[in-house]
C-alpha cells in the first residue's frame, strides 16, 4: 500500500476512537452508559443499520454476488415485514416497561429461570458472533496484505474496547453515524470506479445485460425447492422470523432502539431501517455483480485467496495447476469475444450467443472447481472457498492510491461498528440479567463500574475467539447460520410471552431446552436449509410449551395473580 493509503486508514481508525471517547466524556450513571434514551430517529436508524452491516457484509457479500448472482437479496425480503411487527408490538412494550434488556420482560411474564436461560442463549450466540465479527476482516486482510492475523485481531478488538468501555451505548451510537458514512461512501466510490472501468463501447446498461446473460441477475426464485437456500419463500417466511428474532429479541439491536428519545423516535428509526436495508443490500450485491463484469474484461486468478495460490507454487502440483491456468486464459479470451459480440448483436442473434456465454461461464466454474480440488490436494489446510477474497482482491489490485486506504477503512469501520454494538449488548445483558439480578442493592456507581468491566471481559473473550476461529464456507452465511440456530427458539419464547397467556414459566423453560437441543441436532445433520431453522425453532418451542402446559395444567405459583402485560 502507498503512504496516502496508510494515512487514510490509520487516520479514520483514530478519528472514530477519539470522537467516541470525546463525545461521551463525563458519563456518570449506569442509565447513560447502558441505555442512553437521547437519540433521535435518524441516529437510531443509522445505528440499527450499522450494527447489522458488519465487515462481513462489505467484504463477503460482493463475493457472494460474484459467484452466485443477485439471488441472495431474497434473504432480506422478510425484514420490512418484521420491522412493522416490531414497531407495533415490541417497541411500545419495551418502552412502557422501561427495561434495559429485552430479557427483563421475561421474568415479569414467566420467571427468573426463563429470563436467565434466554439471556444465556443470547450471550452464547452473540459472544460467538462478536469473535467472528473481528475475525472476518482480520483473516482476509491478513491473507491479502501479509499482516499478522493475531495482531490484527488484537488491534481491531482493542480499538473498539477503548471507546465502548469509555462511552457505552452513546459512544456506540455516535460513532456508528461516522462509520456508516465511511462504509457507504467506500462502496459508492467502488461502484463508480467499476462503472468507469468498463471498456470502450460498454456502458452500465450493457454491463447489466452481460451479467444477466451469465445468470447473475436472476433475483427472484419462486421455486419450492427446499434444498435451495435462497428463494422468495425462504426469504419472506424464514427471513421474517430471522429478522423478528434478531431485531426484536437480540439485545445488540434492542439496545439500539431503546436509546430513542421516545416510542415514536424508536419506531421511526426502525421504519427507516425497513425502507433502506433491502436497497442497501441490493446495492452491495450489485457492486459484486459489477466486479464480476469487470473480470469478464480483465484476467482474474483461478482462486482469489492468495494463500491458496502460494500453496500451489511450492508444491508438486504446480505444473498441473499451470496447465489449468492456461486453459482458463483461453476460456477467458473466448468468453470476452462472445460478450463483445453479444452486446453489439441483433436481438435474433443474442439467443445463440447467450447460450455460448452460459457454456463458457459453466466452463469457468468447472475450471475453478478443479483448481479448488488441486489446491486441497496440495495443502488440505488452505481455505479454497474464495468468496470472501473476491472484493478485497479487486480493491488492492485495481483501485488507485488513496481509494485503497478508504476501502480498507470501510472494512475496519464495519468491523468496529458491529463489534461495539455486540460488546455493549453483551455487557448490558451480563450486568442487568445476571449480575444485578443476583447482586441487588448496590450503588449506581457500582453497577456502572461493573458494566465497564463486563465490556472489557467480553472484548477480551471476543479477541480470543477471533484468534482461534477458522474460516467457514462464507462468512456472511456463517453469521446467519449461528443466528438461525438460536434465534427461532428465542423468538418463540417471546411470542409465547406476548400471545399465549395461559402458558407459564416451567412449561416454557422445559420447551426451550428441548427445542434448542433438537435445533442443534437438525443443523448438525442438515435437516433443512438454515433459514428455515428460524421458523422451525420458533414453531417447535411454542408447540412443546403449549403441549406441556396443556398436559401439566398447573400454573407456576408465583404467576397465579399475574396481571395482563400492558395494564
Coordinates of C-alpha atoms in Angstrom, one line a residue:
X1 CA 0.0 0.0 0.0
X2 CA 1.1 3.6 -0.7
X3 CA 1.7 6.1 2.1
X4 CA -1.5 8.0 1.4
X5 CA -3.5 4.8 1.9
X6 CA -1.9 4.3 5.3
X7 CA -2.6 7.9 6.3
X8 CA -6.3 7.5 5.4
X9 CA -6.6 4.1 7.0
X10 CA -4.9 5.0 10.3
X11 CA -6.5 8.4 10.4
X12 CA -10.0 7.0 10.0
X13 CA -9.5 4.5 12.8
X14 CA -8.0 7.0 15.3
X15 CA -10.7 9.6 14.4
X16 CA -13.5 7.1 15.3
X17 CA -11.9 6.2 18.6
X18 CA -11.1 9.7 19.7
X19 CA -14.5 11.0 18.6
X20 CA -16.3 8.3 20.5
X21 CA -14.3 9.0 23.7
X22 CA -14.7 12.8 23.4
X23 CA -18.5 12.8 22.7
X24 CA -19.2 10.6 25.7
X25 CA -16.9 12.2 28.3
X26 CA -18.4 12.8 31.7
X27 CA -20.9 9.9 31.8
X28 CA -21.5 9.1 35.4
X29 CA -24.6 6.9 35.6
X30 CA -25.4 3.3 34.6
X31 CA -28.5 4.6 32.8
X32 CA -26.4 6.8 30.5
X33 CA -23.8 4.0 29.9
X34 CA -26.2 1.2 29.2
X35 CA -29.3 2.8 27.8
X36 CA -28.9 6.4 26.6
X37 CA -32.5 7.5 25.9
X38 CA -31.5 10.6 24.0
X39 CA -31.2 9.5 20.3
X40 CA -33.4 10.9 17.5
X41 CA -34.9 8.6 14.9
X42 CA -32.1 9.2 12.3
X43 CA -29.4 8.2 14.8
X44 CA -31.5 5.2 15.9
X45 CA -32.0 4.1 12.2
X46 CA -28.3 4.5 11.3
X47 CA -27.2 2.7 14.4
X48 CA -29.5 -0.2 13.7
X49 CA -28.2 -0.5 10.2
X50 CA -24.6 -0.1 11.2
X51 CA -24.9 -2.8 13.8
X52 CA -26.1 -5.3 11.3
X53 CA -23.8 -4.1 8.5
X54 CA -20.5 -5.7 9.7
X55 CA -17.3 -6.1 7.7
X56 CA -18.7 -9.4 6.6
X57 CA -21.4 -7.5 4.8
X58 CA -19.0 -5.4 2.9
X59 CA -16.3 -8.0 2.2
X60 CA -18.2 -11.2 1.7
X61 CA -21.5 -10.1 0.1
X62 CA -19.8 -8.8 -3.1
X63 CA -18.1 -12.1 -3.4
X64 CA -21.4 -13.9 -2.9
X65 CA -22.8 -12.0 -5.8
X66 CA -19.7 -12.6 -7.9
X67 CA -20.2 -16.3 -7.7
X68 CA -23.9 -16.7 -7.3
X69 CA -25.5 -13.5 -8.5
X70 CA -28.2 -11.3 -7.0
X71 CA -30.4 -14.1 -5.6
X72 CA -29.0 -13.6 -2.0
X73 CA -31.1 -10.3 -1.8
X74 CA -34.2 -12.5 -1.2
X75 CA -32.7 -13.3 2.2
X76 CA -33.7 -9.8 3.3
X77 CA -37.3 -9.7 1.9
X78 CA -38.8 -10.5 5.3
X79 CA -37.1 -7.6 7.0
X80 CA -39.6 -4.9 6.2
X81 CA -42.5 -7.1 7.5
X82 CA -40.6 -7.7 10.7
X83 CA -40.0 -4.0 11.2
X84 CA -43.7 -3.3 11.1
X85 CA -44.4 -6.0 13.7
X86 CA -41.6 -4.8 16.0
X87 CA -42.9 -1.2 15.8
X88 CA -46.4 -2.3 16.7
X89 CA -45.7 -4.9 19.4
X90 CA -42.1 -4.9 20.7
X91 CA -41.1 -1.2 20.9
X92 CA -44.2 0.1 22.8
X93 CA -44.0 -2.8 25.3
X94 CA -40.2 -2.3 26.0
X95 CA -40.6 1.4 26.4
X96 CA -43.6 1.0 28.7
X97 CA -41.8 -1.4 30.9
X98 CA -38.7 0.8 30.9
X99 CA -36.3 -2.1 30.6
X100 CA -32.6 -2.2 30.0
X101 CA -32.7 -5.5 28.2
X102 CA -35.4 -7.5 26.4
X103 CA -35.0 -10.3 28.8
X104 CA -36.1 -8.4 31.9
X105 CA -39.6 -8.6 30.5
X106 CA -39.5 -12.4 30.6
X107 CA -39.0 -12.5 34.3
X108 CA -42.2 -10.5 35.0
X109 CA -44.1 -12.6 32.4
X110 CA -42.6 -16.0 33.3
X111 CA -39.9 -16.4 36.0
X112 CA -36.3 -15.9 36.7
X113 CA -35.0 -19.1 35.3
X114 CA -36.7 -18.4 31.9
X115 CA -35.2 -14.9 31.8
X116 CA -31.7 -16.4 32.7
X117 CA -32.0 -19.1 30.1
X118 CA -33.0 -16.7 27.3
X119 CA -30.3 -14.2 28.3
X120 CA -27.7 -17.1 28.3
X121 CA -28.7 -18.2 24.9
X122 CA -28.2 -14.7 23.7
X123 CA -24.8 -14.4 25.4
X124 CA -23.6 -17.7 23.8
X125 CA -24.8 -16.7 20.3
X126 CA -23.7 -13.1 20.4
X127 CA -20.4 -13.9 22.1
X128 CA -19.5 -16.2 19.2
X129 CA -20.7 -13.7 16.7
X130 CA -18.6 -10.9 18.3
X131 CA -15.5 -13.1 17.7
X132 CA -16.4 -13.7 14.1
X133 CA -17.1 -10.0 13.5
X134 CA -13.5 -9.3 14.5
X135 CA -12.1 -12.4 12.8
X136 CA -13.8 -11.8 9.4
X137 CA -11.8 -8.7 8.2
X138 CA -8.7 -9.9 10.1
X139 CA -8.2 -13.2 8.2
X140 CA -9.0 -11.6 4.9
X141 CA -6.6 -8.6 5.4
X142 CA -4.0 -10.9 6.9
X143 CA -4.1 -13.3 3.9
X144 CA -4.1 -10.5 1.3
X145 CA -1.7 -8.0 2.9
X146 CA 0.5 -10.4 4.8
X147 CA -0.3 -8.8 8.1
X148 CA -0.1 -10.9 11.2
X149 CA -3.6 -12.4 11.9
X150 CA -3.3 -12.4 15.7
X151 CA -2.1 -8.8 15.9
X152 CA -4.9 -7.7 13.6
X153 CA -7.5 -9.3 15.9
X154 CA -5.9 -7.6 18.9
X155 CA -5.7 -4.2 17.2
X156 CA -9.3 -4.2 15.9
X157 CA -10.7 -5.5 19.2
X158 CA -8.7 -3.1 21.4
X159 CA -9.7 0.0 19.4
X160 CA -13.4 -1.0 19.9
X161 CA -12.9 -1.8 23.6
X162 CA -11.4 1.7 24.2
X163 CA -14.4 3.8 23.2
X164 CA -17.0 1.2 24.2
X165 CA -15.7 0.9 27.7
X166 CA -15.4 4.7 27.8
X167 CA -18.8 5.7 26.5
X168 CA -21.1 2.7 26.4
X169 CA -24.3 2.9 24.4
X170 CA -23.9 6.6 23.5
X171 CA -20.4 6.0 22.2
X172 CA -21.7 3.2 20.0
X173 CA -24.5 5.4 18.6
X174 CA -22.4 8.5 17.9
X175 CA -19.5 6.6 16.3
X176 CA -21.8 4.5 14.1
X177 CA -23.0 7.6 12.2
X178 CA -19.4 8.3 11.2
X179 CA -18.7 4.7 10.4
X180 CA -21.8 4.3 8.3
X181 CA -20.7 7.3 6.2
X182 CA -17.3 5.8 5.6
X183 CA -18.8 2.4 4.8
X184 CA -21.4 3.6 2.3
X185 CA -19.1 6.2 0.9
X186 CA -16.5 3.5 0.2
X187 CA -19.0 1.3 -1.6
X188 CA -20.2 4.2 -3.7
X189 CA -16.7 5.0 -4.7
X190 CA -16.0 1.4 -5.7
X191 CA -19.2 1.3 -7.7
X192 CA -18.4 4.5 -9.6
X193 CA -14.9 3.2 -10.4
X194 CA -16.3 -0.1 -11.6
X195 CA -18.7 1.7 -14.0
X196 CA -15.9 3.9 -15.4
X197 CA -13.6 0.9 -15.7
X198 CA -15.8 -0.7 -18.3
X199 CA -14.2 -1.0 -21.8
X200 CA -15.0 1.5 -24.6
X201 CA -18.4 0.7 -26.1
X202 CA -19.7 -0.9 -22.9
X203 CA -22.0 1.2 -20.7
X204 CA -23.7 0.4 -17.4
X205 CA -26.8 -0.9 -19.2
X206 CA -24.6 -3.3 -21.3
X207 CA -22.9 -4.4 -18.1
X208 CA -26.3 -5.4 -16.6
X209 CA -27.1 -7.2 -19.8
X210 CA -23.8 -9.1 -19.7
X211 CA -24.4 -10.1 -16.1
X212 CA -27.9 -11.2 -17.0
X213 CA -26.6 -13.3 -19.9
X214 CA -24.3 -15.0 -17.4
X215 CA -27.1 -15.7 -14.9
X216 CA -26.1 -13.2 -12.3
X217 CA -29.2 -11.0 -12.5
X218 CA -31.7 -13.8 -11.5
X219 CA -33.1 -12.0 -8.5
X220 CA -36.3 -13.9 -7.7
X221 CA -36.7 -17.6 -7.4
X222 CA -40.3 -18.7 -7.0
X223 CA -39.5 -22.5 -6.9
X224 CA -40.5 -24.6 -3.9
X225 CA -37.1 -26.4 -3.9
X226 CA -36.5 -27.0 -0.2
X227 CA -32.8 -27.6 -0.8
X228 CA -32.3 -24.2 -2.3
X229 CA -31.2 -21.8 0.4
X230 CA -32.5 -18.6 -1.2
X231 CA -35.9 -18.5 -2.7
X232 CA -38.6 -15.8 -2.3
X233 CA -40.4 -18.1 0.1
X234 CA -37.4 -18.8 2.4
X235 CA -36.7 -15.0 2.3
X236 CA -40.2 -13.9 3.2
X237 CA -41.1 -16.6 5.7
X238 CA -37.7 -17.6 7.1
X239 CA -36.3 -14.1 6.7
X240 CA -39.3 -12.6 8.6
X241 CA -38.8 -14.9 11.5
X242 CA -35.0 -14.4 11.5
X243 CA -35.5 -10.6 11.4
X244 CA -38.1 -10.7 14.1
X245 CA -35.8 -12.7 16.3
X246 CA -32.7 -10.5 15.6
X247 CA -34.3 -7.1 15.8
X248 CA -37.0 -8.0 18.4
X249 CA -35.0 -10.1 20.9
X250 CA -31.3 -9.7 20.2
X251 CA -30.0 -7.2 22.8
X252 CA -27.4 -5.8 20.3
X253 CA -30.4 -4.4 18.3
X254 CA -32.9 -3.9 21.1
X255 CA -30.4 -1.6 22.8
X256 CA -30.0 0.5 19.7
X257 CA -33.7 1.4 19.5
X258 CA -34.2 1.6 23.3
X259 CA -31.8 4.5 23.1
X260 CA -34.5 6.5 21.2
X261 CA -35.9 9.6 23.0
X262 CA -39.5 8.2 22.7
X263 CA -41.5 5.4 21.3
X264 CA -42.1 7.4 18.2
X265 CA -38.4 8.1 17.7
X266 CA -37.6 4.4 18.1
X267 CA -40.4 3.4 15.7
X268 CA -39.3 5.9 13.0
X269 CA -35.7 4.6 13.3
X270 CA -36.9 1.0 12.7
X271 CA -39.1 2.1 9.8
X272 CA -36.1 3.8 8.3
X273 CA -34.2 0.5 8.5
X274 CA -37.1 -1.3 6.9
X275 CA -37.1 1.1 4.0
X276 CA -33.4 1.3 3.4
X277 CA -32.0 -2.2 4.3
X278 CA -33.1 -4.1 1.3
X279 CA -32.0 -1.4 -1.2
X280 CA -28.6 -1.2 0.6
X281 CA -28.1 -4.9 0.4
X282 CA -29.2 -4.8 -3.3
X283 CA -26.6 -2.1 -3.9
X284 CA -23.8 -4.1 -2.2
X285 CA -24.7 -7.2 -4.3
X286 CA -24.8 -5.0 -7.4
X287 CA -21.3 -4.0 -6.6
X288 CA -20.3 -7.6 -6.6
X289 CA -22.1 -8.2 -9.9
X290 CA -20.1 -5.3 -11.4
X291 CA -16.9 -6.8 -10.1
X292 CA -18.0 -10.0 -12.0
X293 CA -18.5 -7.9 -15.2
X294 CA -15.1 -6.2 -14.6
X295 CA -13.4 -9.6 -14.6
X296 CA -15.1 -10.5 -17.9
X297 CA -12.7 -8.0 -19.5
X298 CA -9.8 -8.3 -17.1
X299 CA -7.9 -11.5 -16.2
X300 CA -8.6 -13.0 -12.8
X301 CA -6.9 -15.7 -10.8
X302 CA -8.5 -19.2 -10.6
X303 CA -8.7 -18.7 -6.9
X304 CA -8.8 -15.3 -5.2
X305 CA -7.3 -16.5 -1.9
X306 CA -3.6 -15.5 -2.2
X307 CA -2.6 -18.1 0.4
X308 CA -4.1 -20.8 -1.9
X309 CA -2.2 -19.5 -4.8
X310 CA 1.1 -19.6 -2.8
X311 CA 0.5 -23.2 -1.6
X312 CA 0.5 -24.3 -5.3
X313 CA 3.7 -22.5 -6.2
X314 CA 5.6 -24.5 -3.6
X315 CA 4.1 -27.9 -4.4
X316 CA 4.4 -30.8 -6.9
X317 CA 1.0 -29.7 -8.3
X318 CA 2.4 -26.5 -9.8
X319 CA 2.7 -27.8 -13.4
X320 CA -0.8 -29.3 -13.3
X321 CA -2.2 -26.0 -11.9
X322 CA -0.3 -24.0 -14.6
X323 CA -1.9 -26.1 -17.3
X324 CA -5.3 -25.3 -15.7
X325 CA -4.4 -21.6 -15.7
X326 CA -3.5 -21.7 -19.4
X327 CA -6.9 -23.4 -20.1
X328 CA -8.6 -20.7 -18.1
X329 CA -6.8 -17.9 -20.1
X330 CA -8.1 -19.4 -23.3
X331 CA -11.6 -19.7 -22.0
X332 CA -11.4 -16.1 -20.7
X333 CA -10.4 -14.7 -24.2
X334 CA -13.1 -16.8 -25.9
X335 CA -15.8 -15.6 -23.5
X336 CA -14.6 -12.0 -23.8
X337 CA -15.1 -12.2 -27.6
X338 CA -18.5 -13.7 -27.1
X339 CA -19.5 -10.9 -24.8
X340 CA -18.4 -8.1 -27.2
X341 CA -20.3 -9.9 -30.0
X342 CA -23.4 -10.3 -27.7
X343 CA -23.5 -6.5 -26.8
X344 CA -23.4 -5.4 -30.5
X345 CA -25.6 -8.3 -31.9
X346 CA -29.2 -8.1 -33.1
X347 CA -31.9 -9.5 -30.9
X348 CA -32.3 -12.5 -33.1
X349 CA -28.6 -13.4 -32.7
X350 CA -28.5 -12.9 -29.0
X351 CA -30.2 -16.2 -28.1
X352 CA -27.4 -18.3 -29.6
X353 CA -24.7 -16.0 -28.2
X354 CA -26.3 -16.2 -24.7
X355 CA -26.1 -20.0 -24.8
X356 CA -22.5 -19.8 -25.8
X357 CA -21.8 -17.3 -22.9
X358 CA -23.5 -19.6 -20.4
X359 CA -21.5 -22.5 -21.7
X360 CA -18.2 -20.5 -21.3
X361 CA -19.4 -19.4 -17.8
X362 CA -20.0 -23.1 -16.9
X363 CA -16.6 -23.9 -18.2
X364 CA -15.2 -21.2 -15.9
X365 CA -16.9 -22.7 -12.9
X366 CA -15.6 -26.2 -13.8
X367 CA -12.1 -24.8 -14.0
X368 CA -12.4 -23.0 -10.7
X369 CA -13.8 -26.2 -9.0
X370 CA -10.9 -28.2 -10.4
X371 CA -8.5 -25.6 -9.2
X372 CA -10.0 -25.9 -5.7
X373 CA -9.5 -29.6 -5.8
X374 CA -5.9 -29.3 -6.8
X375 CA -5.3 -26.7 -4.0
X376 CA -6.8 -29.1 -1.5
X377 CA -4.5 -31.9 -2.7
X378 CA -1.5 -29.6 -2.4
X379 CA -2.5 -28.4 1.1
X380 CA -5.6 -29.6 2.8
X381 CA -5.4 -26.8 5.5
X382 CA -5.8 -24.0 3.0
X383 CA -9.2 -22.4 2.5
X384 CA -10.3 -22.9 -1.1
X385 CA -13.6 -21.2 -0.9
X386 CA -12.6 -17.7 -2.2
X387 CA -15.9 -15.8 -2.0
X388 CA -14.6 -13.7 0.9
X389 CA -11.5 -12.7 -1.1
X390 CA -13.0 -11.5 -4.4
X391 CA -13.8 -7.9 -3.4
X392 CA -10.6 -7.3 -1.5
X393 CA -8.6 -8.7 -4.5
X394 CA -10.3 -6.1 -6.7
X395 CA -9.6 -3.3 -4.2
X396 CA -5.9 -4.0 -3.8
X397 CA -5.1 -4.7 -7.5
X398 CA -7.3 -2.3 -9.4
X399 CA -8.1 0.8 -7.4
X400 CA -6.0 3.9 -7.3
X401 CA -3.9 5.1 -4.4
X402 CA -5.9 6.7 -1.6
X403 CA -9.0 4.8 -2.6
X404 CA -7.4 1.6 -1.3
X405 CA -7.0 3.1 2.1
X406 CA -10.6 4.3 2.1
X407 CA -12.0 0.9 1.2
X408 CA -9.8 -0.8 3.8
X409 CA -11.0 1.8 6.3
X410 CA -14.6 0.9 5.3
X411 CA -14.0 -2.8 6.1
X412 CA -12.4 -2.0 9.5
X413 CA -15.1 0.6 10.4
X414 CA -17.7 -2.0 9.7
X415 CA -15.9 -4.5 11.9
X416 CA -15.6 -1.9 14.7
X417 CA -19.2 -0.8 14.4
X418 CA -20.8 -4.2 14.8
X419 CA -18.3 -5.3 17.4
X420 CA -19.0 -2.2 19.5
X421 CA -22.8 -2.9 19.5
X422 CA -22.2 -6.5 20.4
X423 CA -19.8 -5.8 23.3
X424 CA -22.2 -3.1 24.6
X425 CA -25.2 -5.5 24.4
X426 CA -23.2 -8.4 26.0
X427 CA -22.1 -6.2 28.9
X428 CA -25.7 -4.8 29.4
X429 CA -27.2 -8.3 29.5
X430 CA -24.5 -9.7 31.8
X431 CA -24.9 -6.7 34.1
X432 CA -28.7 -6.5 34.3
X433 CA -29.8 -10.0 33.7
X434 CA -27.2 -12.0 35.6
X435 CA -25.1 -9.8 37.9
X436 CA -27.5 -7.2 39.2
X437 CA -30.4 -9.6 39.3
X438 CA -28.4 -11.8 41.7
X439 CA -26.5 -9.0 43.5
X440 CA -29.1 -6.2 44.0
X441 CA -28.8 -3.3 46.4
X442 CA -25.5 -1.8 45.3
X443 CA -25.0 1.8 44.2
X444 CA -25.4 3.2 40.7
X445 CA -21.7 3.7 40.5
X446 CA -21.0 0.1 41.4
X447 CA -23.1 -1.2 38.5
X448 CA -21.5 1.4 36.2
X449 CA -18.1 0.1 37.1
X450 CA -19.3 -3.5 36.8
X451 CA -20.7 -2.9 33.3
X452 CA -17.4 -1.4 32.1
X453 CA -15.5 -4.5 33.5
X454 CA -18.0 -6.8 31.7
X455 CA -17.5 -4.8 28.5
X456 CA -13.7 -5.3 28.8
X457 CA -14.3 -9.0 29.6
X458 CA -16.4 -9.7 26.6
X459 CA -14.0 -7.7 24.4
X460 CA -11.1 -9.9 25.5
X461 CA -13.1 -13.1 25.0
X462 CA -14.1 -11.9 21.5
X463 CA -10.5 -11.3 20.6
X464 CA -9.5 -14.7 22.0
X465 CA -12.3 -16.4 20.0
X466 CA -11.2 -14.5 16.9
X467 CA -7.6 -15.7 17.3
X468 CA -8.7 -19.4 17.4
X469 CA -11.5 -19.2 14.8
X470 CA -11.3 -20.8 11.4
X471 CA -12.8 -19.7 8.0
X472 CA -16.2 -21.4 7.4
X473 CA -17.5 -21.6 3.8
X474 CA -18.6 -18.0 3.5
X475 CA -18.5 -15.6 6.5
X476 CA -21.8 -13.8 5.7
X477 CA -23.5 -17.2 5.8
X478 CA -21.7 -18.3 9.0
X479 CA -23.1 -15.4 11.0
X480 CA -26.6 -16.0 9.7
X481 CA -26.2 -19.8 10.5
X482 CA -25.2 -19.1 14.1
X483 CA -28.1 -16.7 14.4
X484 CA -30.6 -19.2 12.9
X485 CA -29.6 -21.9 15.4
X486 CA -30.6 -19.7 18.4
X487 CA -33.0 -17.0 17.1
X488 CA -36.0 -19.2 16.4
X489 CA -36.1 -20.6 19.9
X490 CA -35.7 -17.1 21.5
X491 CA -38.4 -15.6 19.3
X492 CA -40.7 -18.4 20.2
X493 CA -40.2 -17.7 23.9
X494 CA -41.2 -14.0 23.3
X495 CA -44.2 -14.9 21.2
X496 CA -45.4 -17.2 24.0
X497 CA -45.0 -14.3 26.4
X498 CA -47.0 -11.9 24.1
X499 CA -49.8 -14.1 22.8
X500 CA -50.2 -17.3 24.9
X501 CA -51.5 -16.0 28.2
X502 CA -52.2 -19.4 29.7
X503 CA -48.6 -20.8 29.3
X504 CA -46.4 -20.4 32.3
X505 CA -42.7 -20.3 33.1
X506 CA -42.0 -24.0 33.8
X507 CA -43.5 -25.1 30.5
X508 CA -41.6 -22.5 28.5
X509 CA -38.3 -23.3 30.3
X510 CA -38.5 -27.1 29.6
X511 CA -39.7 -26.4 26.0
X512 CA -36.8 -24.0 25.3
X513 CA -34.2 -26.5 26.4
X514 CA -35.8 -29.4 24.4
X515 CA -36.1 -27.1 21.3
X516 CA -32.5 -25.9 21.4
X517 CA -31.2 -29.5 21.5
X518 CA -33.4 -30.5 18.6
X519 CA -32.5 -27.4 16.5
X520 CA -28.7 -28.1 17.0
X521 CA -29.2 -31.7 16.0
X522 CA -31.2 -30.6 13.0
X523 CA -28.5 -28.2 11.9
X524 CA -25.8 -30.8 12.5
X525 CA -27.5 -33.4 10.3
X526 CA -28.6 -30.8 7.7
X527 CA -32.4 -31.5 8.0
X528 CA -33.2 -28.2 6.2
X529 CA -31.6 -25.0 4.8
X530 CA -30.5 -22.9 7.8
X531 CA -33.0 -20.0 7.1
X532 CA -35.9 -22.5 7.9
X533 CA -34.4 -23.2 11.3
X534 CA -35.8 -19.9 12.5
X535 CA -39.4 -20.9 11.7
X536 CA -38.7 -24.5 12.9
X537 CA -37.3 -23.4 16.2
X538 CA -40.0 -20.8 16.8
X539 CA -42.9 -23.2 16.0
X540 CA -41.3 -26.1 17.9
X541 CA -40.9 -24.2 21.2
X542 CA -44.4 -22.9 21.0
X543 CA -45.9 -26.3 20.3
X544 CA -43.9 -28.0 23.0
X545 CA -44.7 -25.4 25.6
X546 CA -48.4 -25.4 24.8
X547 CA -48.4 -29.2 24.9
X548 CA -46.6 -29.3 28.3
X549 CA -48.9 -26.7 29.8
X550 CA -52.0 -28.4 28.5
X551 CA -50.9 -31.8 29.9
X552 CA -49.5 -30.4 33.1
X553 CA -52.2 -27.8 33.5
X554 CA -50.6 -26.4 36.6
X555 CA -49.6 -22.8 36.5
X556 CA -46.5 -21.6 38.4
X557 CA -47.4 -20.4 41.9
X558 CA -45.7 -17.1 41.6
X559 CA -47.7 -16.3 38.5
X560 CA -51.1 -17.1 39.7
X561 CA -52.1 -13.5 40.2
X562 CA -50.2 -12.1 37.2
X563 CA -51.9 -9.1 35.6
X564 CA -52.1 -8.7 31.9
X565 CA -48.9 -7.2 30.4
X566 CA -49.5 -3.6 29.4
X567 CA -52.0 -2.8 32.2

